[in-house]
Amino acid sequence: MSPATPDHTLPTPGDHLRHADRLARLDRVWSNAPGLVGQLTAVNHSTVAMRFIVTGFAFLLVGGLLSMFMRLQLAWPGLEVLDPERYAQFVTMHGTTMMFLFAVPIMGGFGMYLVPKMIGARDLPFPRMSAFGYWCYLFGGLFLYSSFIFGSVPDAGWFMYTPLSDATYSPGKGPDFWLIGVTFAEIAAVTSAVELIVAILITRAPGMDLRRMPLFVWAMLVTAFMIAFGFPPLILASILLEIQRAFDFAFFEVARGGDPLLWQHLFWLFGHPEVYIIFLPAAGVVSMVVQTFARRPMVGYTWIVLALIATGFLSFGLWVHHMFTVGIPLLALAFFSAASMMVAIPTGIQIFAWLATLWAGKPWLRVPMLYIIGFFVVFVCGGLTGVMLAFVPFNWQVHDTHFVVAHLHYVLIGGLMFPLFAGLYYWLPLASGRMPSESLSRSGFWLVFIGFNLAFLPMHVTGMAGMPRRVDTYAMELGVHWLNLLSTAAGFVMAVGVIAILIDVALCFLLGRRGVDNPWQAGTLEWAVPTPVPSYNFASVPQIESRYPLWDTPEVVEATRRTDGLLGEAHDDRRELIGTGIQSGQPEQVIRISSSTWWPIVAAALIAVLLAGFISSQYWLSILMLVPLIGVFLRWVWTTGDRHAPVEIEVAPGRRLPTQAAAKNAPGWWALVGSLLIDGSLFASLVFAYFYLWLNAPAWPAGGATAMAWTPAVVSLVMLAAPLLAAWRAPAALRAGRTRAAIAWHVMAIAAGAVLLAVHLPALWAAVGAPQVHAYASVVWTMAGFHAVHVIVAMLIGGFVALRIHRGYVDAVRCLESRIAAGFWRYVVGLGAVTWAVLHLFPRWL
């Protein structure tokens, strides 16, 4: 039924009673359990997202406090607020906190909270994974900050450059806390990326094709893909450095064939896209606020979408922008300099579209728009200094000076903080049902805007005067002491402004005056949700016909609050979503998702214990934790979805849809695809490391002397091909109803994987030797180990699916899990083929 079609039937008392009963049932099914237990086990997207946002602001305060101590130290030459060692620690922890524990997680929290409401969904398709990501983020941050308790605070910079961070120059545990804590926290980013990709692609409201998605949703989709490709290089670099520190591998040690610049390449393959991973969600916020307060649709919607996608692509070609002084050939410098300037083009397109929308509309100057104006001023200034730094000769002059610090903060605070606070005030009435204090919120804006510019504008001058960054003092003769004193004083003004904003937000939730629904008269779907927001978002899944449904068809609001539409009835007391086509947005399936559970926090806690054992060199504890951890994950996936769900469910009177286990376009399949994109990026980074070291490291071994003998190499290749046959035959046998044959094919794949490991790894040891001998051996064993882990995981998945077939949970109709196992085996075989070629063919070719 079209939302524009009025219902002229008068409701009867029985209709009201049925409506009230259905609402009560929906509330019971979707609500969190009461008390502390309910908070710990909650997986609802609104609850988890609010955790991310609150925790992100907490880390903002901690990171800001560190920066205030740093500013006090730099207020005047010769001060001793911090000694050099403590100053280096504060610099490291401040940058790490702001980049890894505040910027990315908090925008991910905004995405988790808003995307389901904007696309007309009740929740995200994998709520337990979202909750697991949050606990990893929290435990990772606490893990990192526990370094203060143990007196091993990282001090090698938030970029952790080698060789300063290796065991020779940093023999303590500080870098280990950084490497393990940051990698642990990054689990949240990659899980949220998979979650958002699948949610946006297949859980949009019926009628919301790709051309009707809100711009914030487009921004989060591009950001999620950027995380999928951008975070793995840093994860790999952290793993390699931690392996080198713990087990004496030689990836970055020149004396044994390594190269410290490999770390920089891997880090900035992540680091420059990271800037845009932070900026693009903020740009999505700007688009939403501008179109609402201009009171007209966005000018150049298609151009903005193309600009978002172009920014995502171009950002991966800029990593050497941060390495202009390390000795890169001049031709390469020219290429990366041009690419660094080219990325300004799609950003400029968005800025002109925003300005054109304001020009063509009737702007309404409320607090969110104040922050948007502040964003225009600050971010454009940061972009201009970015273009300056793209010129190699100028970059050489100001590299590692306070000019770069000023540019970085103008881009990050201008591109993140101002849109973040604009979005915070824009959606605050939706989340709280109350309105903030106008006077306090405006005061907070002016304190932040004035304090920020007075703090960081002088740093451009101090940097050009030669003041180096990451140094705890400077000479009076440099002549920048008054500018530093101004920066310090203004920094405290800005800090007061941030605290005022957070107090204002807290008071809004507690004491703010009651607001009305949709106080800004916005046009997008999240404002159709009543306040306070129910745990299920929409009583009936909305059906839309335009890009701005609340402007074009206002009756959609009432339609979503009745229970006579799609999924108005909670079947079997289960949480259900509508799954739609990727491009068309037409209903295709019913997705049953998990309710509150302990599994996410238990799994994250076990990983925390495992990592604690690793960092304390109690490796027996880490190995011991693997058994319960694998058990928890197996139990987790055993309870995924609904084992007893019918093949089809009536979603509305006279309309039935298949459940996800029987649907071709199931979320589990797309979760596999998203996860393999991340894993493939990780593997590609490892292959890049192999060939980078081959090109740059001295005395790189080559030829048959370092290659495995042909017999075990060929046997391992044959065993690698065997699971490919099984992956093809098992789902076909299952679809034909031959369950025993399907189980046999899965068992055959497991046996082939076991033989592969038994043949390949001993023969590799005989050919290459111990991984500590040379960087070649280190990277070869890492690649072989990477593939071996995937073979073991594939064997576990195959055994799990065989058991599920035997128990009757997977059959000819509900064949999703067998498809996932086969798809993963195909990926592992492809991974193994590339590994085999690199390890066995390439040395012989040399």
XYZ file of C-alpha atoms in Angstrom, residues 301-543:
243
model
C 22.377 15.403 -4.779
C 23.913 13.179 -7.465
C 27.080 15.279 -7.607
C 27.507 14.999 -3.839
C 27.134 11.214 -4.009
C 29.733 11.040 -6.786
C 32.017 13.344 -4.782
C 31.750 11.063 -1.740
C 32.668 8.031 -3.852
C 35.506 9.884 -5.597
C 36.928 11.011 -2.260
C 36.885 7.411 -1.078
C 38.860 6.267 -4.139
C 41.335 9.141 -4.265
C 42.155 8.980 -0.551
C 43.973 5.663 -1.053
C 46.446 7.225 -3.476
C 47.822 9.829 -1.081
C 49.703 7.928 1.588
C 53.157 9.136 0.516
C 51.861 12.681 1.152
C 53.158 12.083 4.694
C 56.542 10.743 3.562
C 57.923 13.522 1.357
C 61.122 13.774 3.435
C 62.129 10.097 3.618
C 63.973 9.900 0.294
C 61.204 8.954 -2.150
C 62.255 9.384 -5.837
C 61.300 12.764 -7.290
C 59.028 11.273 -9.972
C 56.979 9.507 -7.294
C 56.884 12.707 -5.243
C 55.442 14.550 -8.239
C 52.707 11.925 -8.649
C 51.682 11.982 -4.984
C 51.864 15.771 -4.891
C 49.401 15.955 -7.787
C 47.136 13.364 -6.168
C 47.194 15.337 -2.913
C 45.868 18.400 -4.733
C 43.383 16.416 -6.824
C 41.474 15.186 -3.759
C 40.414 18.787 -3.112
C 38.166 18.652 -6.202
C 35.386 16.377 -4.824
C 35.540 18.209 -1.493
C 35.102 21.503 -3.351
C 32.080 20.070 -5.182
C 30.394 19.317 -1.864
C 31.175 22.771 -0.449
C 29.717 24.517 -3.507
C 26.616 22.293 -3.339
C 26.101 23.191 0.323
C 26.527 26.903 -0.376
C 24.174 26.701 -3.376
C 21.536 25.019 -1.209
C 21.782 27.774 1.398
C 21.734 30.430 -1.326
C 18.629 28.986 -2.975
C 16.826 28.357 0.315
C 15.701 30.417 3.267
C 18.339 29.665 5.947
C 17.189 29.344 9.536
C 20.020 30.337 11.885
C 19.753 27.989 14.852
C 22.599 26.429 16.862
C 23.255 23.536 14.423
C 23.678 26.081 11.616
C 26.126 28.088 13.731
C 28.393 25.052 13.839
C 27.989 24.552 10.089
C 29.151 28.132 9.497
C 32.088 27.493 11.824
C 32.827 24.346 9.820
C 32.923 26.302 6.540
C 35.409 28.816 7.943
C 37.733 26.393 9.725
C 37.700 23.513 7.249
C 38.314 25.704 4.218
C 41.340 27.209 5.985
C 42.584 23.708 6.771
C 42.071 22.678 3.158
C 44.102 25.632 1.906
C 47.049 24.755 4.147
C 46.659 21.174 2.948
C 47.153 22.330 -0.639
C 50.252 24.214 0.537
C 51.647 21.048 2.106
C 51.011 19.163 -1.141
C 53.821 21.220 -2.731
C 56.964 19.213 -2.068
C 59.429 22.118 -1.575
C 57.129 23.826 0.925
C 56.495 20.513 2.664
C 60.245 20.030 3.078
C 60.486 23.390 4.839
C 57.686 22.921 7.379
C 57.727 19.146 7.826
C 57.620 18.148 11.516
C 56.964 21.725 12.623
C 53.952 23.256 14.353
C 52.660 24.316 10.935
C 51.712 20.672 10.352
C 50.141 20.514 13.831
C 48.023 23.565 12.970
C 47.005 22.124 9.593
C 46.102 18.770 11.130
C 43.880 20.352 13.770
C 42.223 22.727 11.312
C 41.312 19.749 9.142
C 40.296 17.386 11.925
C 38.553 19.831 14.243
C 37.106 21.796 11.339
C 36.150 18.663 9.428
C 34.987 16.607 12.421
C 34.321 18.566 15.605
C 32.175 21.361 14.183
C 29.966 19.014 12.111
C 29.890 16.621 15.071
C 28.495 19.288 17.385
C 26.125 20.446 14.626
C 24.798 16.897 14.346
C 24.701 16.529 18.114
C 22.412 19.543 18.505
C 20.449 18.644 15.365
C 19.506 15.115 16.487
C 19.476 15.830 20.243
C 15.679 16.414 20.282
C 15.235 13.058 18.549
C 17.375 11.126 21.031
C 16.211 12.927 24.193
C 12.758 14.203 23.351
C 13.869 17.525 24.844
C 15.347 20.798 23.637
C 18.765 22.101 24.766
C 19.389 25.489 26.354
C 19.701 28.053 23.553
C 21.887 30.437 25.569
C 24.290 27.787 26.895
C 24.585 26.087 23.497
C 25.390 29.370 21.740
C 27.930 30.253 24.451
C 29.592 26.882 23.956
C 29.850 27.493 20.220
C 31.537 30.888 20.552
C 33.953 29.630 23.205
C 34.981 26.719 20.963
C 35.158 28.782 17.766
C 37.153 31.670 19.231
C 39.315 29.466 21.445
C 40.162 27.109 18.602
C 41.216 29.795 16.136
C 43.272 31.696 18.707
C 44.955 28.446 19.767
C 45.887 27.039 16.370
C 46.141 30.015 14.013
C 49.387 31.208 15.722
C 50.874 27.738 15.260
C 51.152 28.360 11.534
C 53.489 31.233 12.352
C 55.469 29.366 15.031
C 55.882 26.441 12.629
C 57.172 28.613 9.822
C 59.535 30.202 12.336
C 61.046 26.753 12.890
C 59.393 25.437 16.069
C 59.497 21.609 15.875
C 56.557 19.502 16.974
C 56.764 16.702 19.565
C 59.541 18.623 21.406
C 58.869 19.691 24.989
C 60.634 23.078 24.911
C 62.098 25.720 22.601
C 64.630 28.521 22.732
C 63.642 32.065 23.727
C 65.679 33.276 20.749
C 63.146 31.701 18.408
C 60.879 34.637 19.233
C 57.610 32.681 19.430
C 57.030 32.665 23.203
C 54.170 35.186 23.144
C 52.409 33.261 20.409
C 52.766 30.055 22.399
C 51.367 31.753 25.494
C 48.374 32.915 23.431
C 47.851 29.379 22.096
C 47.911 27.974 25.609
C 45.417 30.497 26.976
C 43.109 30.022 24.003
C 43.353 26.254 24.356
C 41.837 26.545 27.822
C 39.063 28.764 26.438
C 38.261 26.060 23.895
C 38.329 23.389 26.619
C 35.791 25.373 28.643
C 33.601 25.569 25.535
C 33.700 21.784 24.992
C 32.827 21.169 28.651
C 29.949 23.674 28.377
C 28.596 21.796 25.355
C 28.744 18.422 27.096
C 27.089 19.872 30.218
C 24.389 21.381 28.024
C 23.750 18.002 26.375
C 23.594 16.217 29.742
C 21.200 18.828 31.151
C 19.056 18.477 28.042
C 18.497 14.775 28.774
C 17.775 15.487 32.445
C 16.056 18.866 32.616
C 15.436 20.139 29.076
C 11.986 21.338 28.143
C 9.844 18.841 26.297
C 10.191 19.100 22.557
C 7.766 18.340 19.771
C 8.155 15.676 17.131
C 10.397 16.852 14.293
C 11.102 20.332 15.743
C 13.254 21.333 12.732
C 10.613 20.195 10.200
C 13.135 17.920 8.490
C 12.199 15.749 5.527
C 14.031 12.472 6.170
C 12.715 9.304 7.707
C 14.442 9.343 11.101
C 12.130 12.173 12.166
C 9.085 9.925 11.640
C 10.113 8.047 14.799
C 8.137 9.156 17.878
C 9.917 10.569 20.913
C 10.943 9.066 23.210
C 12.193 6.670 20.555
C 10.691 3.174 20.969
C 13.099 0.262 20.983
C 11.633 -1.009 17.689
C 11.775 2.418 15.926
C 8.738 1.834 13.679
C 5.529 -0.018 14.596
C 5.168 -0.842 10.886
C 8.082 -0.790 8.477
C 7.570 2.327 6.329
C 7.082 2.303 2.588
